[in-house]
Amino acid sequence: MNRGDLLHRGKVKSVWLTDDPGFCIAEFSDTITAGDGAKRDELAGKGALLNSISSIIFERLAEKGVDSHFVRKLSDTEMLVRRAELFALEVVVRNRSAGSLCRRLGLEPNMEIKPPLVEFFYKNDELGDPLLTKDHIRMLNLAEESQVADMERQALAVNQALQQIFGAAGLDLVDFKLEFGLADGKVLLIDEISPDTCRLWVKGTTEGLDKDRFRQDSGDVLAGYREVLRRLEEGA
Ligand code: TMP
Ligand code: ASP
């Protein structure tokens, strides 16, 4: 599959057209950002690590019947994906309290959340990705009501499958962020699933192997990501 024009350059990933209008190439860079881009660094090898992790996760999700844009890994830093029109939404699922939920609601971290919480955020760096109610989503015309319900249903199915996948690797899935797009009129899981977008704690502890190390300057980020990959490959 030949790489064509650049379709979109994000803070961390780029998306390229291909000679087939139904497919794109997603390329992971070595950039890491936090706080909507306020904090930024380059970590050599990070793109390849996240491409490997995300590819494994999407493959295992497919085995469990969870569909996504992922087609196959193309190279160290690239994956072939189905083309979709992005919704300007970030869908967060939480199994334990952490991060912005604790700050917003004054909660202690590491409280079990049952049933899991699904939250929608506006994908808008200038506004700092604010939390949205379903009425806000309707008012801003970001998605139709049935599409929002579909995202919520899919996000919970992804959560169940991811808990099994990470659980088998000795990791607790605290929370994660998903993105969805529209492909052939259907709501499709897109983007990536990786320690950049999930909180992953070593089972039964609060030791995080994810991007919180970068957000909080609390440890070797790449070592954490390498450990996630090692555990996923071992648990295969
Ligand atoms: P939060 O606690 O900061 O709202 O984050 C919840 C989860 O979503 C956490 O696993 C990190 C992930 N996330 C992203 O991947 N991108 C983002 O822009 C944000 C705000 C969170
Ligand atoms: N604000 C997000 C985070 O802290 C993502 C980013 O800025 O790239 O995870």
Coordinates of C-alpha atoms and ligand atoms in Angstrom, one line a residue:
M1 CA 0.0 0.0 0.0
N2 CA 1.6 3.3 -1.1
R3 CA 1.7 6.3 1.2
G4 CA 0.0 9.4 -0.5
D5 CA -0.6 12.9 0.7
L6 CA -0.8 13.8 4.4
L7 CA -4.4 13.9 5.6
H8 CA -3.9 15.0 9.2
R9 CA -1.0 15.8 11.4
G10 CA -1.9 15.4 15.1
K11 CA 0.3 16.2 18.1
V12 CA 1.7 12.7 18.2
K13 CA 0.4 10.8 15.1
S14 CA 0.1 11.6 11.4
V15 CA -2.5 10.1 9.0
W16 CA -1.6 9.6 5.3
L17 CA -3.9 8.9 2.4
T18 CA -3.1 5.7 0.3
D19 CA -4.0 4.8 -3.3
D20 CA -7.2 3.2 -1.9
P21 CA -9.7 5.8 -0.8
G22 CA -11.1 3.4 1.9
F23 CA -7.8 3.1 3.7
C24 CA -5.2 5.3 5.4
I25 CA -1.8 4.9 7.0
A26 CA -1.4 6.0 10.7
E27 CA 2.1 6.8 11.7
F28 CA 3.3 7.0 15.3
S29 CA 6.0 9.6 16.0
D30 CA 8.4 9.7 19.0
T31 CA 6.6 12.8 20.4
I32 CA 4.9 12.6 23.8
T33 CA 2.6 15.4 25.0
A34 CA 0.5 16.1 28.0
G35 CA -1.8 18.9 29.2
D36 CA -3.2 19.4 25.7
G37 CA 0.3 19.9 24.3
A38 CA 1.6 22.2 27.1
K39 CA 4.2 19.6 28.0
R40 CA 6.1 17.9 25.2
D41 CA 9.2 15.8 24.6
E42 CA 10.8 13.4 22.1
L43 CA 11.5 9.8 23.3
A44 CA 13.5 7.8 20.7
G45 CA 11.7 4.6 20.0
K46 CA 8.4 5.6 21.5
G47 CA 6.5 5.5 18.2
A48 CA 7.7 2.0 17.4
L49 CA 6.7 0.8 20.9
L50 CA 3.2 2.3 20.8
N51 CA 2.7 1.0 17.2
S52 CA 3.5 -2.5 18.4
I53 CA 1.3 -2.3 21.5
S54 CA -1.6 -0.7 19.7
S55 CA -1.4 -3.3 16.9
I56 CA -1.4 -6.2 19.4
I57 CA -4.4 -4.7 21.3
F58 CA -6.5 -4.1 18.1
E59 CA -5.6 -7.7 16.9
R60 CA -6.7 -9.2 20.3
L61 CA -9.9 -7.0 20.3
A62 CA -10.7 -8.4 16.8
E63 CA -10.3 -11.9 18.1
K64 CA -12.9 -11.1 20.8
G65 CA -15.3 -9.7 18.2
V66 CA -14.6 -6.0 18.8
D67 CA -14.2 -4.2 15.5
S68 CA -11.9 -1.3 14.8
H69 CA -10.2 0.6 12.0
F70 CA -7.1 -1.5 12.4
V71 CA -6.2 -3.6 9.3
R72 CA -2.5 -4.6 9.9
K73 CA 0.8 -3.4 11.1
L74 CA 2.8 -2.1 8.1
S75 CA 6.2 -1.1 9.5
D76 CA 7.9 -0.3 12.8
T77 CA 5.9 2.9 13.1
E78 CA 3.0 2.5 10.7
M79 CA -0.4 0.7 10.7
L80 CA -2.9 0.4 7.9
V81 CA -6.3 1.5 9.0
R82 CA -9.8 2.0 7.5
R83 CA -10.5 5.6 6.7
A84 CA -13.1 7.2 8.9
E85 CA -14.4 10.8 9.6
L86 CA -13.4 11.6 13.2
F87 CA -16.0 12.7 15.7
A88 CA -14.6 15.6 17.8
L89 CA -15.1 13.5 20.9
E90 CA -13.0 11.6 23.4
V91 CA -14.7 8.8 25.1
V92 CA -13.3 7.9 28.5
V93 CA -14.1 4.7 30.4
R94 CA -13.2 4.4 34.1
N95 CA -13.0 1.3 36.3
R96 CA -11.2 3.0 39.2
S97 CA -11.0 6.7 40.2
A98 CA -7.9 8.6 39.0
G99 CA -6.8 11.7 37.2
S100 CA -9.3 14.4 36.2
L101 CA -12.2 12.5 37.8
C102 CA -10.6 12.9 41.3
R103 CA -9.8 16.5 40.6
R104 CA -13.3 17.3 39.4
L105 CA -15.3 15.4 42.0
G106 CA -12.8 15.6 45.0
L107 CA -12.5 11.8 45.1
E108 CA -9.7 9.7 46.5
P109 CA -7.8 7.8 43.8
N110 CA -8.1 4.1 43.3
M111 CA -11.8 3.7 44.3
E112 CA -13.6 1.0 42.4
I113 CA -16.2 2.3 40.0
K114 CA -19.0 -0.2 39.4
P115 CA -20.6 -0.2 36.9
P116 CA -17.8 1.5 34.9
L117 CA -18.3 5.2 34.1
V118 CA -18.4 6.5 30.6
E119 CA -17.6 10.2 30.0
F120 CA -17.5 12.3 26.8
F121 CA -15.0 15.1 26.3
Y122 CA -14.8 17.7 23.6
K123 CA -11.7 17.1 21.5
N124 CA -10.6 20.7 21.4
D125 CA -7.1 21.7 22.7
E126 CA -7.9 25.4 22.8
L127 CA -10.7 24.8 25.3
G128 CA -8.7 22.1 27.2
D129 CA -11.0 19.2 26.1
P130 CA -13.9 20.0 28.4
L131 CA -16.3 17.4 29.8
L132 CA -19.6 17.2 27.8
T133 CA -23.1 16.1 28.7
K134 CA -25.2 14.4 26.0
D135 CA -27.2 17.6 25.8
H136 CA -23.9 19.5 25.0
I137 CA -23.1 17.0 22.3
R138 CA -26.5 17.5 20.8
M139 CA -26.3 21.3 21.1
L140 CA -22.9 21.4 19.4
N141 CA -24.0 18.9 16.8
L142 CA -20.9 16.7 17.4
A143 CA -22.8 13.4 16.9
E144 CA -26.4 12.1 16.6
E145 CA -28.1 10.7 19.7
S146 CA -28.0 7.1 18.3
Q147 CA -24.3 7.5 17.5
V148 CA -23.6 8.6 21.0
A149 CA -25.5 5.5 22.3
D150 CA -23.5 3.4 19.9
M151 CA -20.1 4.9 21.2
E152 CA -21.2 4.2 24.7
R153 CA -22.1 0.6 24.0
Q154 CA -18.9 0.0 22.1
A155 CA -16.8 1.7 24.8
L156 CA -18.2 -0.7 27.4
A157 CA -17.6 -3.7 25.2
V158 CA -14.0 -2.5 24.6
N159 CA -13.6 -2.1 28.4
Q160 CA -14.7 -5.7 29.0
A161 CA -12.3 -7.1 26.3
L162 CA -9.4 -4.8 27.4
Q163 CA -9.8 -5.9 31.1
Q164 CA -9.3 -9.5 30.0
I165 CA -6.4 -8.7 27.7
F166 CA -4.5 -6.5 30.2
G167 CA -5.6 -8.8 33.1
A168 CA -3.9 -11.7 31.4
A169 CA -0.8 -9.5 31.3
G170 CA -0.9 -8.9 35.0
L171 CA -2.2 -5.3 34.6
D172 CA -5.2 -3.5 36.0
L173 CA -7.0 -1.3 33.5
V174 CA -7.8 1.9 35.6
D175 CA -9.2 4.0 32.8
F176 CA -8.7 4.8 29.1
K177 CA -9.7 7.1 26.3
L178 CA -11.2 6.0 22.9
E179 CA -11.9 7.9 19.7
F180 CA -14.5 7.0 17.1
G181 CA -15.1 7.9 13.5
L182 CA -17.8 7.3 10.9
A183 CA -17.0 4.8 8.1
D184 CA -19.6 3.6 5.6
G185 CA -22.3 5.3 7.8
K186 CA -21.2 3.2 10.9
V187 CA -19.6 4.3 14.2
L188 CA -16.1 2.7 14.1
L189 CA -13.4 2.5 16.8
I190 CA -10.3 4.4 15.6
D191 CA -7.1 6.0 16.8
E192 CA -4.8 3.9 19.2
I193 CA -5.0 2.0 22.4
S194 CA -1.7 2.2 24.3
P195 CA -0.1 3.3 27.5
D196 CA -0.4 6.8 26.1
T197 CA -4.2 6.5 26.3
C198 CA -4.8 4.1 29.1
R199 CA -3.9 4.1 32.8
L200 CA -2.3 0.6 33.5
W201 CA -1.3 -0.4 37.0
V202 CA 0.7 -3.5 37.9
K203 CA -2.1 -5.8 39.2
G204 CA -3.1 -5.1 42.8
T205 CA -0.8 -2.1 43.1
T206 CA -0.9 1.6 42.1
E207 CA 2.4 1.3 40.2
G208 CA 1.6 2.9 36.8
L209 CA 3.4 1.8 33.6
D210 CA 1.6 4.5 31.5
K211 CA 1.8 8.1 30.5
D212 CA 1.2 9.3 34.1
R213 CA 5.0 8.8 34.4
F214 CA 5.4 11.6 31.9
R215 CA 2.6 13.8 33.2
Q216 CA 3.9 13.6 36.8
D217 CA 7.6 13.2 36.1
S218 CA 7.4 10.1 38.2
G219 CA 9.7 7.6 36.3
D220 CA 11.2 6.2 33.2
V221 CA 8.4 6.5 30.6
L222 CA 9.9 4.2 27.9
A223 CA 10.8 1.6 30.5
G224 CA 7.1 1.5 31.5
Y225 CA 5.9 1.2 27.9
R226 CA 8.5 -1.6 27.2
E227 CA 7.2 -3.4 30.2
V228 CA 3.6 -3.2 28.9
L229 CA 4.7 -4.6 25.6
R230 CA 6.8 -7.4 27.2
R231 CA 3.8 -8.4 29.4
L232 CA 1.4 -8.4 26.4
E233 CA 3.8 -10.5 24.3
E234 CA 4.4 -12.9 27.2
G235 CA 0.7 -13.3 27.9
A236 CA 0.0 -14.1 24.2
Ligands
TMP1 P1 -8.2 12.0 32.7 O1 -8.2 11.4 34.1 O2 -7.0 13.0 32.5 O3 -9.5 12.5 32.3 O4 -7.8 10.8 31.7 C1 -8.6 9.6 31.6 C2 -8.0 8.6 30.7 O5 -8.0 9.1 29.4 C3 -6.5 8.3 31.0 O6 -6.3 7.0 30.8 C4 -5.7 9.2 30.0 C5 -6.6 9.2 28.8 N1 -6.5 10.5 28.1 C6 -6.0 10.5 26.9 O7 -5.6 9.5 26.3 N2 -6.0 11.7 26.2 C7 -6.4 12.9 26.8 O8 -6.4 14.0 26.1 C8 -7.0 12.8 28.1 C9 -7.5 14.1 28.8 C10 -7.0 11.6 28.7
ASP2 N1 -3.9 16.3 27.5 C1 -3.7 14.9 27.2 C2 -3.0 14.2 28.3 O1 -2.5 14.7 29.2 C3 -3.1 14.6 25.8 C4 -2.1 15.6 25.2 O2 -2.0 16.7 25.5 O3 -1.5 15.1 24.3 O4 -3.0 12.9 28.2

